[in-house]
Amino acid sequence: MVRMFVLGTLLVAFAVVAPPPAAVAQGRTAMHDLVPAPVSVRPAPGAFALRPGTAIASDDAGVAAYLAGVLRPATGYRLPIRREGAISLRLKGAPAHVGREGYQLDVTPRSVTIKARTAAGLFNGVQTLRQLLPASVESTTVRPGPWRVPAGRVVDHPRFAYRGAMLDVARHFHPVDTVKRYIDRIALYKINHLHLHLSDDQGWRIAIDTWPRLASYGGSTQVGGGPGGHYTKTDYREIVAHAARRHITIVPEIDVPGHTNAALASYPELNCDGVAPPLYTGTRVGFSSLCTSKEITYTFVRDVLAELAALTPGPYLHLGGDEADATSDADFAAFLNRAHPMAVSLGKTVVGWHQIAAPAVRHSPGRVLQYWGLSGSDPQVAEAVSGGAKVIMSPANKTYLDMKYDPTTRLGTTWASLIEVRTAYDWDPGAHLTGVPESAVLGVEAPLWTETIVTEDDLEYMAFPRLPAVAELGWSPRSAHDWEGFRERLAAQGPRWETLGIGFHRSPQVSWPG
Ligand code: TNX
């Protein structure tokens, strides 16, 4: 045991690479075992040991309560929150360059100190601290410890402001608890936005009081014909609040004018011919359109956006705009040129799939395009960027979590690419699209479309390990990009996922421990 500790100390002191898998399996961590990779890590000798009476002192009560809550189940310790403590979370003293979301973490044998300029920064520091504890800290039942944190200093801040995950709850509905758990998991990798794809041909998933049949009828089925479902306003508020406690902003999407069969089926008057189509449970895309020439369509959009904006504290409303193949180009632009200003007048910034870069669609203030194309060049997107648009990078052949890993993957599709973890990791969001400089890139997002994804286990299998790869692209400096280093750090996450009960894809590209 003594020898093990000495060896652990040496590893911590001199580690420039992750420890061998055996060390990870035995529950020790090294300062470099972090995903996403921090800006700088300086290991030091020794370790801090968490004990039953270790107090947490914090300038932010929410982050203190979160940390105590995360540590409670596995340690069994009810860590007291006091004015002074061996663990302190401080809103002063951080170096200026860590910015709004960065932090400095100092671990010595006597203390753990996180300094940041905002609660979000403290929260990100807490995620790093969590990853420096043994993987068994993620257990929901009491485990023996010891709960050691290797000593050293981490100074860290994100490369991009927007680090996102998307869940398609329209193709298959996913209940509130599943969404909350997904939020918990993405928080571990410093993702700060969750985009919810709330409407599509197969289902409408959010209650709208002025148009109640959207949810009650339009939400009553899903791909394959199951029962579907929808979020009540109370459900949605609960998701927003759960995310906010984890410093994650919800980005709701109502996809218009295409991908609207569920709405068209719910209200005949939204159709040009006044006839409601049947509900749809297949997986085709591009066949539906709101009737852009009818005034009631704009009343509908205004009502829906007003209710959604009132429920959503975050700055963004995502209005879709993809695959509107049943709408002519002229009608598409005319429609968006009325719909986008509605979101703006509600105080929100418009996000849309990159098809909204069509030249006839007017730029709204702060407009964000989500790029999902397969190519490294899109002149319309580049043109929109030169007019002031920002871009979220979600290239389908890199970030789409519904793509199969390899031909044998049971779930998913292949239209964009097969995506093994290296493919998800080995690209540069700041230099991916010609004419879109890093300064125009707001960040990255990994969408999970759910045509083939039915259960929470399915979600987790497709998201892990690729979601942490995209999270690292969003957070870590370009200079830290290194596949060999990443695959070792990723390997060290495996035992955490096992402890959390995540049935992840054991990619053959990674040497998983144990
Ligand atoms: C394309 S990407 C879509 C979705 C599908 C997805 C399946 C995008 C904006 N639209 O409607 O679910 O492919 O991978």
XYZ file of C-alpha atoms and ligand atoms in Angstrom:
528
model
C 0.000 0.000 0.000
C 2.822 2.374 1.004
C 4.663 1.428 -2.164
C 1.583 2.079 -4.195
C 1.221 5.525 -2.683
C 4.867 6.404 -3.339
C 4.510 5.183 -6.883
C 1.335 7.233 -7.237
C 3.136 10.309 -5.943
C 5.981 9.821 -8.396
C 3.549 9.374 -11.217
C 1.764 12.536 -10.215
C 5.014 14.457 -9.829
C 6.458 13.494 -13.165
C 3.471 12.586 -15.238
C 3.471 14.135 -18.644
C 1.289 11.382 -20.025
C -1.662 9.527 -18.541
C -0.777 6.726 -16.111
C -0.875 3.161 -17.414
C -4.328 1.637 -17.574
C -3.546 -0.501 -14.510
C -3.208 2.619 -12.358
C -6.549 3.889 -13.617
C -8.179 0.564 -12.874
C -6.848 0.785 -9.294
C -8.577 4.127 -8.920
C -5.659 6.533 -8.978
C -5.747 9.596 -11.147
C -3.066 11.916 -12.421
C -3.353 15.613 -13.096
C -3.233 14.979 -16.836
C -6.195 12.595 -16.917
C -8.601 15.322 -17.929
C -11.151 15.631 -20.713
C -11.311 18.254 -22.082
C -7.571 18.950 -21.838
C -6.955 22.129 -19.832
C -4.908 25.091 -21.034
C -2.171 24.333 -18.515
C -1.468 21.621 -15.946
C 1.422 21.676 -13.504
C 1.572 18.612 -11.276
C 3.189 18.872 -7.832
C 4.182 16.233 -5.277
C 1.607 14.873 -2.881
C -2.145 14.746 -2.784
C -5.126 16.202 -0.967
C -7.298 13.686 0.858
C -10.995 14.276 1.267
C -12.253 13.328 4.778
C -15.695 13.102 6.362
C -15.384 16.555 7.958
C -13.735 18.409 5.056
C -15.550 21.728 4.810
C -16.481 23.560 1.611
C -16.338 27.357 1.643
C -17.767 29.121 -1.376
C -18.641 32.554 -2.699
C -21.424 30.862 -4.670
C -23.925 28.810 -2.681
C -25.234 26.988 -5.763
C -21.860 25.601 -6.808
C -21.035 24.633 -3.194
C -24.300 22.704 -2.883
C -23.700 21.057 -6.247
C -20.193 19.932 -5.234
C -21.357 18.581 -1.884
C -24.178 16.786 -3.700
C -21.865 15.198 -6.268
C -19.482 13.942 -3.584
C -22.124 12.654 -1.194
C -23.309 9.293 -2.629
C -19.920 7.629 -3.199
C -18.045 9.027 -0.188
C -20.998 8.901 2.164
C -19.669 12.190 3.586
C -22.062 14.993 4.340
C -19.481 17.708 3.671
C -20.318 20.842 5.675
C -20.578 24.187 3.896
C -18.908 26.874 6.054
C -17.300 30.312 5.819
C -13.843 28.756 5.760
C -12.912 25.293 4.536
C -10.140 23.103 3.177
C -12.019 23.272 -0.126
C -12.641 26.870 -1.126
C -14.392 28.234 -4.185
C -13.636 31.915 -4.644
C -14.934 34.591 -6.977
C -11.822 36.678 -6.643
C -8.139 36.170 -7.270
C -8.406 34.340 -10.603
C -6.041 35.555 -13.317
C -7.849 37.928 -15.699
C -7.149 35.777 -18.739
C -9.374 32.926 -17.514
C -12.297 35.079 -18.631
C -15.961 34.411 -17.960
C -15.887 30.618 -17.871
C -12.301 29.799 -16.874
C -10.814 28.986 -13.485
C -7.623 28.286 -11.627
C -7.489 25.134 -9.499
C -4.789 24.703 -6.872
C -4.445 21.432 -5.015
C -1.962 21.028 -2.151
C -1.842 18.319 0.525
C -3.793 20.745 2.781
C -6.277 22.436 0.525
C -8.196 22.649 -2.723
C -8.818 26.161 -4.043
C -10.783 27.085 -7.145
C -10.749 30.715 -8.212
C -12.895 32.095 -11.003
C -14.578 35.294 -12.090
C -18.098 33.846 -12.273
C -20.116 30.978 -10.835
C -19.863 29.289 -14.256
C -16.071 29.374 -13.922
C -16.257 27.830 -10.448
C -18.582 25.170 -11.817
C -16.100 24.304 -14.566
C -13.343 24.065 -11.958
C -15.525 21.701 -9.954
C -15.842 19.415 -13.003
C -12.052 19.268 -13.196
C -11.832 18.485 -9.477
C -14.388 15.709 -9.984
C -12.267 14.115 -12.713
C -9.190 14.246 -10.465
C -10.917 12.092 -7.854
C -10.959 8.320 -8.395
C -13.547 7.056 -10.887
C -15.457 5.420 -8.031
C -16.506 8.912 -6.868
C -19.228 8.632 -9.527
C -20.830 5.690 -7.708
C -24.384 6.062 -6.405
C -23.558 3.850 -3.418
C -20.913 4.306 -0.704
C -17.430 3.168 -1.742
C -14.299 2.869 0.394
C -12.051 5.565 -1.126
C -9.406 6.804 -0.326
C -10.549 10.052 -1.922
C -7.267 11.548 -3.032
C -6.768 14.447 -5.425
C -3.288 14.744 -6.956
C -1.562 18.031 -6.117
C -0.780 20.716 -8.665
C -2.204 23.677 -10.512
C -4.613 23.811 -13.436
C -5.250 27.108 -15.220
C -7.986 26.773 -17.757
C -10.461 28.551 -20.015
C -12.485 27.592 -23.095
C -11.518 28.102 -26.711
C -15.145 28.656 -27.810
C -18.069 30.271 -25.977
C -20.641 27.779 -27.290
C -20.169 24.103 -26.517
C -23.339 22.236 -27.286
C -25.148 18.940 -27.409
C -28.482 18.420 -29.154
C -31.210 15.920 -28.383
C -33.916 15.172 -30.954
C -36.916 14.489 -28.727
C -39.259 14.664 -31.739
C -38.442 11.460 -33.662
C -38.552 9.482 -30.438
C -39.789 11.217 -27.327
C -37.442 11.152 -24.347
C -38.880 11.786 -20.882
C -37.801 14.548 -18.491
C -35.626 12.270 -16.354
C -33.655 11.095 -19.391
C -33.041 14.693 -20.447
C -31.958 15.597 -16.907
C -29.496 12.719 -16.796
C -28.137 13.693 -20.221
C -27.610 17.200 -18.827
C -25.706 15.716 -15.866
C -23.456 13.763 -18.209
C -22.668 16.589 -20.615
C -21.876 18.906 -17.688
C -18.978 16.602 -16.801
C -17.331 17.636 -20.089
C -17.935 21.396 -19.698
C -20.671 21.544 -22.327
C -22.732 24.678 -21.698
C -25.686 24.463 -24.111
C -28.336 21.800 -24.668
C -30.327 22.259 -27.868
C -33.691 20.489 -27.774
C -35.193 19.660 -31.191
C -38.798 20.020 -30.000
C -40.786 19.602 -33.212
C -40.597 17.616 -36.398
C -42.793 15.676 -38.797
C -43.202 12.830 -36.317
C -44.056 14.782 -33.187
C -44.619 18.097 -31.447
C -43.128 17.920 -27.955
C -43.904 21.146 -26.095
C -47.289 22.311 -24.774
C -48.460 25.565 -26.376
C -51.575 26.954 -24.642
C -52.857 28.937 -27.629
C -52.593 25.907 -29.944
C -53.253 22.946 -27.605
C -53.651 20.233 -30.250
C -49.976 20.611 -31.220
C -48.956 18.646 -28.148
C -52.114 16.653 -27.404
C -52.535 15.339 -30.960
C -49.303 16.297 -32.762
C -47.285 14.817 -29.897
C -49.248 11.575 -29.698
C -46.947 9.368 -31.729
C -43.346 8.970 -32.910
C -41.187 7.067 -35.415
C -42.438 3.506 -35.612
C -45.840 4.467 -34.179
C -45.195 4.402 -30.429
C -47.098 6.613 -27.985
C -44.843 9.686 -28.301
C -45.338 12.287 -25.606
C -44.691 15.925 -24.865
C -43.368 18.225 -22.164
C -45.864 20.258 -20.203
C -44.722 23.781 -19.419
C -43.910 22.588 -15.909
C -41.754 19.789 -17.356
C -39.917 22.217 -19.604
C -39.308 24.658 -16.729
C -37.948 21.757 -14.690
C -35.481 20.920 -17.483
C -34.447 24.580 -17.782
C -33.891 24.849 -14.016
C -31.950 21.571 -13.842
C -29.738 22.768 -16.681
C -29.271 26.217 -15.112
C -27.965 24.660 -11.893
C -25.310 23.054 -14.107
C -24.620 26.314 -15.954
C -26.169 24.903 -19.110
C -28.421 27.034 -21.322
C -31.372 25.372 -23.049
C -31.718 26.253 -26.757
C -35.239 25.262 -27.862
C -35.862 24.529 -31.541
C -39.141 24.779 -33.394
C -38.268 23.677 -36.915
C -40.027 25.779 -39.607
C -41.195 25.955 -42.347
C -40.352 22.293 -43.189
C -40.335 19.353 -40.766
C -43.824 20.431 -39.724
C -46.135 17.488 -40.431
C -47.087 17.114 -36.749
C -48.322 20.735 -36.676
C -50.040 20.414 -40.080
C -51.808 17.252 -38.878
C -53.001 19.030 -35.727
C -54.522 22.106 -37.445
C -56.048 21.844 -40.945
C -55.978 25.644 -41.327
C -52.163 25.612 -41.442
C -52.339 23.704 -44.750
C -52.724 25.531 -48.066
C -55.609 23.226 -49.040
C -57.178 23.333 -45.572
C -56.895 19.553 -45.213
C -54.915 18.050 -42.330
C -52.575 15.218 -43.356
C -52.411 12.105 -41.176
C -49.821 11.836 -38.420
C -46.492 10.549 -39.719
C -44.372 7.793 -38.164
C -41.805 7.139 -40.908
C -38.323 8.613 -41.358
C -38.475 10.491 -44.654
C -37.482 14.166 -44.609
C -38.317 17.200 -46.772
C -42.001 16.589 -47.588
C -43.867 19.011 -45.324
C -44.251 22.799 -45.308
C -46.273 25.385 -43.456
C -48.467 27.346 -45.875
C -46.346 30.459 -46.293
C -49.053 32.374 -48.170
C -51.662 32.187 -45.388
C -51.791 34.861 -42.731
C -52.785 32.352 -40.051
C -49.366 30.726 -40.453
C -47.770 33.886 -39.091
C -50.244 34.101 -36.220
C -49.289 30.514 -35.407
C -45.555 31.194 -35.511
C -45.925 34.375 -33.442
C -47.990 32.585 -30.767
C -45.629 29.624 -30.545
C -42.490 31.759 -30.351
C -44.044 34.071 -27.746
C -44.868 31.146 -25.439
C -41.501 29.509 -26.021
C -39.602 32.752 -25.409
C -41.500 33.295 -22.171
C -40.448 29.821 -20.963
C -36.817 30.190 -22.008
C -34.367 32.370 -20.064
C -31.510 31.756 -22.526
C -30.767 34.170 -25.378
C -31.479 31.838 -28.320
C -34.489 30.567 -30.223
C -33.610 27.963 -32.876
C -36.018 28.161 -35.823
C -34.695 25.207 -37.820
C -34.988 25.993 -41.522
C -33.332 22.783 -42.787
C -34.516 20.577 -45.630
C -37.498 22.775 -46.550
C -37.680 20.938 -49.867
C -41.447 21.321 -50.126
C -41.169 25.142 -49.955
C -39.952 27.170 -52.958
C -36.814 29.287 -52.435
C -38.836 32.489 -52.700
C -41.459 31.319 -50.213
C -38.739 30.073 -47.852
C -37.063 33.480 -47.762
C -40.340 35.391 -47.529
C -41.417 33.205 -44.617
C -38.144 33.494 -42.687
C -38.052 37.237 -43.301
C -41.247 37.446 -41.275
C -40.503 34.681 -38.724
C -36.977 35.745 -37.713
C -37.961 39.297 -36.757
C -40.663 37.815 -34.493
C -37.971 36.056 -32.459
C -35.909 39.252 -32.402
C -38.856 41.303 -31.176
C -39.193 38.812 -28.300
C -35.647 39.726 -27.281
C -34.071 36.556 -28.687
C -31.216 35.802 -31.059
C -32.087 33.563 -34.006
C -30.243 30.287 -34.539
C -31.010 28.255 -37.640
C -29.583 25.372 -39.644
C -27.193 26.778 -42.231
C -29.835 26.790 -44.987
C -30.935 30.119 -43.500
C -27.774 31.543 -45.107
C -29.729 31.645 -48.398
C -29.016 35.103 -49.845
C -32.649 36.254 -49.852
C -32.973 35.599 -46.105
C -32.200 38.843 -44.276
C -29.620 38.921 -41.508
C -31.164 39.373 -38.069
C -29.030 40.876 -35.281
C -26.504 38.334 -33.985
C -27.829 35.586 -36.286
C -26.221 32.173 -35.742
C -25.967 29.512 -38.464
C -25.552 25.886 -37.459
C -23.431 24.263 -40.158
C -24.254 20.599 -40.712
C -22.881 20.108 -44.229
C -20.320 17.568 -45.333
C -18.030 19.848 -47.264
C -15.234 22.160 -46.186
C -16.615 24.974 -48.244
C -20.019 26.652 -48.387
C -19.990 30.008 -50.198
C -23.429 31.019 -48.852
C -22.305 30.460 -45.272
C -19.064 32.367 -45.934
C -21.096 35.214 -47.432
C -23.459 35.299 -44.430
C -20.419 35.370 -42.130
C -19.010 38.365 -43.974
C -22.395 39.996 -43.260
C -21.989 39.386 -39.530
C -23.391 35.894 -38.928
C -21.748 33.559 -36.417
C -21.461 29.792 -36.920
C -21.929 26.752 -34.726
C -20.004 23.864 -36.243
C -21.894 20.567 -36.436
C -20.530 18.967 -39.612
C -22.623 15.818 -40.040
C -19.613 13.692 -41.024
C -17.801 14.616 -37.776
C -20.300 15.454 -35.029
C -23.521 13.569 -35.811
C -23.968 11.144 -32.943
C -26.617 9.201 -34.883
C -24.025 7.997 -37.399
C -22.800 4.432 -36.906
C -19.304 3.956 -35.479
C -18.604 1.166 -37.929
C -20.693 -1.076 -40.199
C -21.557 -3.382 -37.308
C -23.089 -0.694 -35.052
C -26.627 -1.856 -34.204
C -28.095 1.673 -34.081
C -27.847 4.729 -36.266
C -27.480 5.498 -39.943
C -24.625 6.090 -42.378
C -25.780 8.837 -44.767
C -23.103 11.312 -43.659
C -20.289 8.943 -42.733
C -19.210 6.227 -40.383
C -17.871 8.108 -37.352
C -15.399 6.367 -35.076
C -14.076 8.405 -32.158
C -10.963 9.511 -34.021
C -13.084 10.949 -36.854
C -15.173 12.854 -34.292
C -11.981 14.232 -32.730
C -9.543 14.838 -35.566
C -10.727 18.085 -37.169
C -10.508 21.762 -36.362
C -13.719 23.766 -35.882
C -11.740 26.998 -36.244
C -10.483 26.093 -39.732
C -13.121 23.726 -41.067
C -14.971 25.982 -43.487
C -13.357 28.196 -46.091
C -14.192 31.841 -45.440
C -15.279 31.135 -41.858
C -12.408 32.262 -39.631
C -12.139 31.128 -36.034
C -13.392 34.545 -34.896
C -16.739 33.823 -36.611
C -17.085 30.414 -34.961
C -19.272 30.611 -31.880
C -18.508 26.987 -31.097
C -19.386 23.356 -31.750
C -22.356 21.115 -31.171
C -22.901 17.356 -31.324
C -26.481 16.605 -32.448
C -28.162 13.314 -31.607
C -31.001 12.624 -34.049
C -33.237 9.846 -32.828
C -34.885 8.113 -35.780
C -33.183 4.884 -34.632
C -32.543 5.846 -31.012
C -35.316 4.675 -28.711
C -34.018 4.214 -25.169
C -31.712 6.052 -22.805
C -29.195 3.222 -23.221
C -29.269 3.879 -26.971
C -28.571 7.588 -26.395
C -25.633 6.876 -24.153
C -24.120 4.287 -26.441
C -24.090 6.731 -29.354
C -22.917 9.718 -27.290
C -20.009 8.030 -25.498
C -17.166 8.349 -26.325
C -17.858 10.764 -29.216
C -19.559 13.512 -27.224
C -16.478 14.043 -25.007
C -14.394 14.250 -28.204
C -16.525 17.099 -29.554
C -16.573 18.704 -26.090
C -12.781 18.773 -26.140
C -12.784 20.476 -29.562
C -15.024 23.153 -28.073
C -13.012 23.714 -24.922
C -9.327 22.899 -25.352
C -6.780 25.133 -27.061
C -5.879 24.208 -30.612
C -2.309 23.632 -29.411
C -3.507 20.824 -27.115
C -4.980 18.885 -30.033
C -3.288 15.491 -30.149
C -4.996 12.215 -30.958
C -2.453 10.033 -29.123
C -2.778 12.072 -25.943
C -6.541 12.263 -26.286
C -7.008 8.516 -26.627
C -5.063 7.963 -23.394
C -7.020 10.595 -21.498
C -10.243 9.197 -22.941
C -9.278 5.699 -21.772
C -9.105 7.040 -18.216
C -12.766 8.140 -18.537
C -13.918 4.563 -19.188
C -14.054 3.522 -15.507
C -16.068 6.695 -14.759
C -18.658 5.751 -17.368
C -18.782 2.216 -16.020
C -19.398 3.565 -12.536
C -22.093 5.893 -13.886
C -23.754 2.963 -15.643
C -23.106 4.356 -19.125
C -22.959 1.496 -21.631
C -20.458 3.232 -23.917
C -19.021 2.073 -27.226
C -15.701 0.362 -26.469
C -14.012 1.794 -29.513
C -11.107 -0.383 -30.687
C -9.184 2.868 -31.259
C -8.790 3.293 -27.487
C -7.003 1.015 -24.962
C -9.671 0.921 -22.282
C -8.348 -0.084 -18.857
C -9.370 -3.257 -17.041
C -30.649 15.496 -41.413
S -29.279 17.666 -40.177
C -31.567 16.263 -40.698
C -32.449 15.612 -39.737
C -32.234 14.127 -39.672
C -30.752 13.822 -39.753
C -30.441 12.366 -39.605
C -30.584 18.344 -40.314
C -30.561 19.766 -40.001
N -31.625 17.629 -40.721
O -33.775 15.913 -40.031
O -32.754 13.664 -38.480
O -30.271 14.277 -40.987
O -29.068 12.165 -39.492
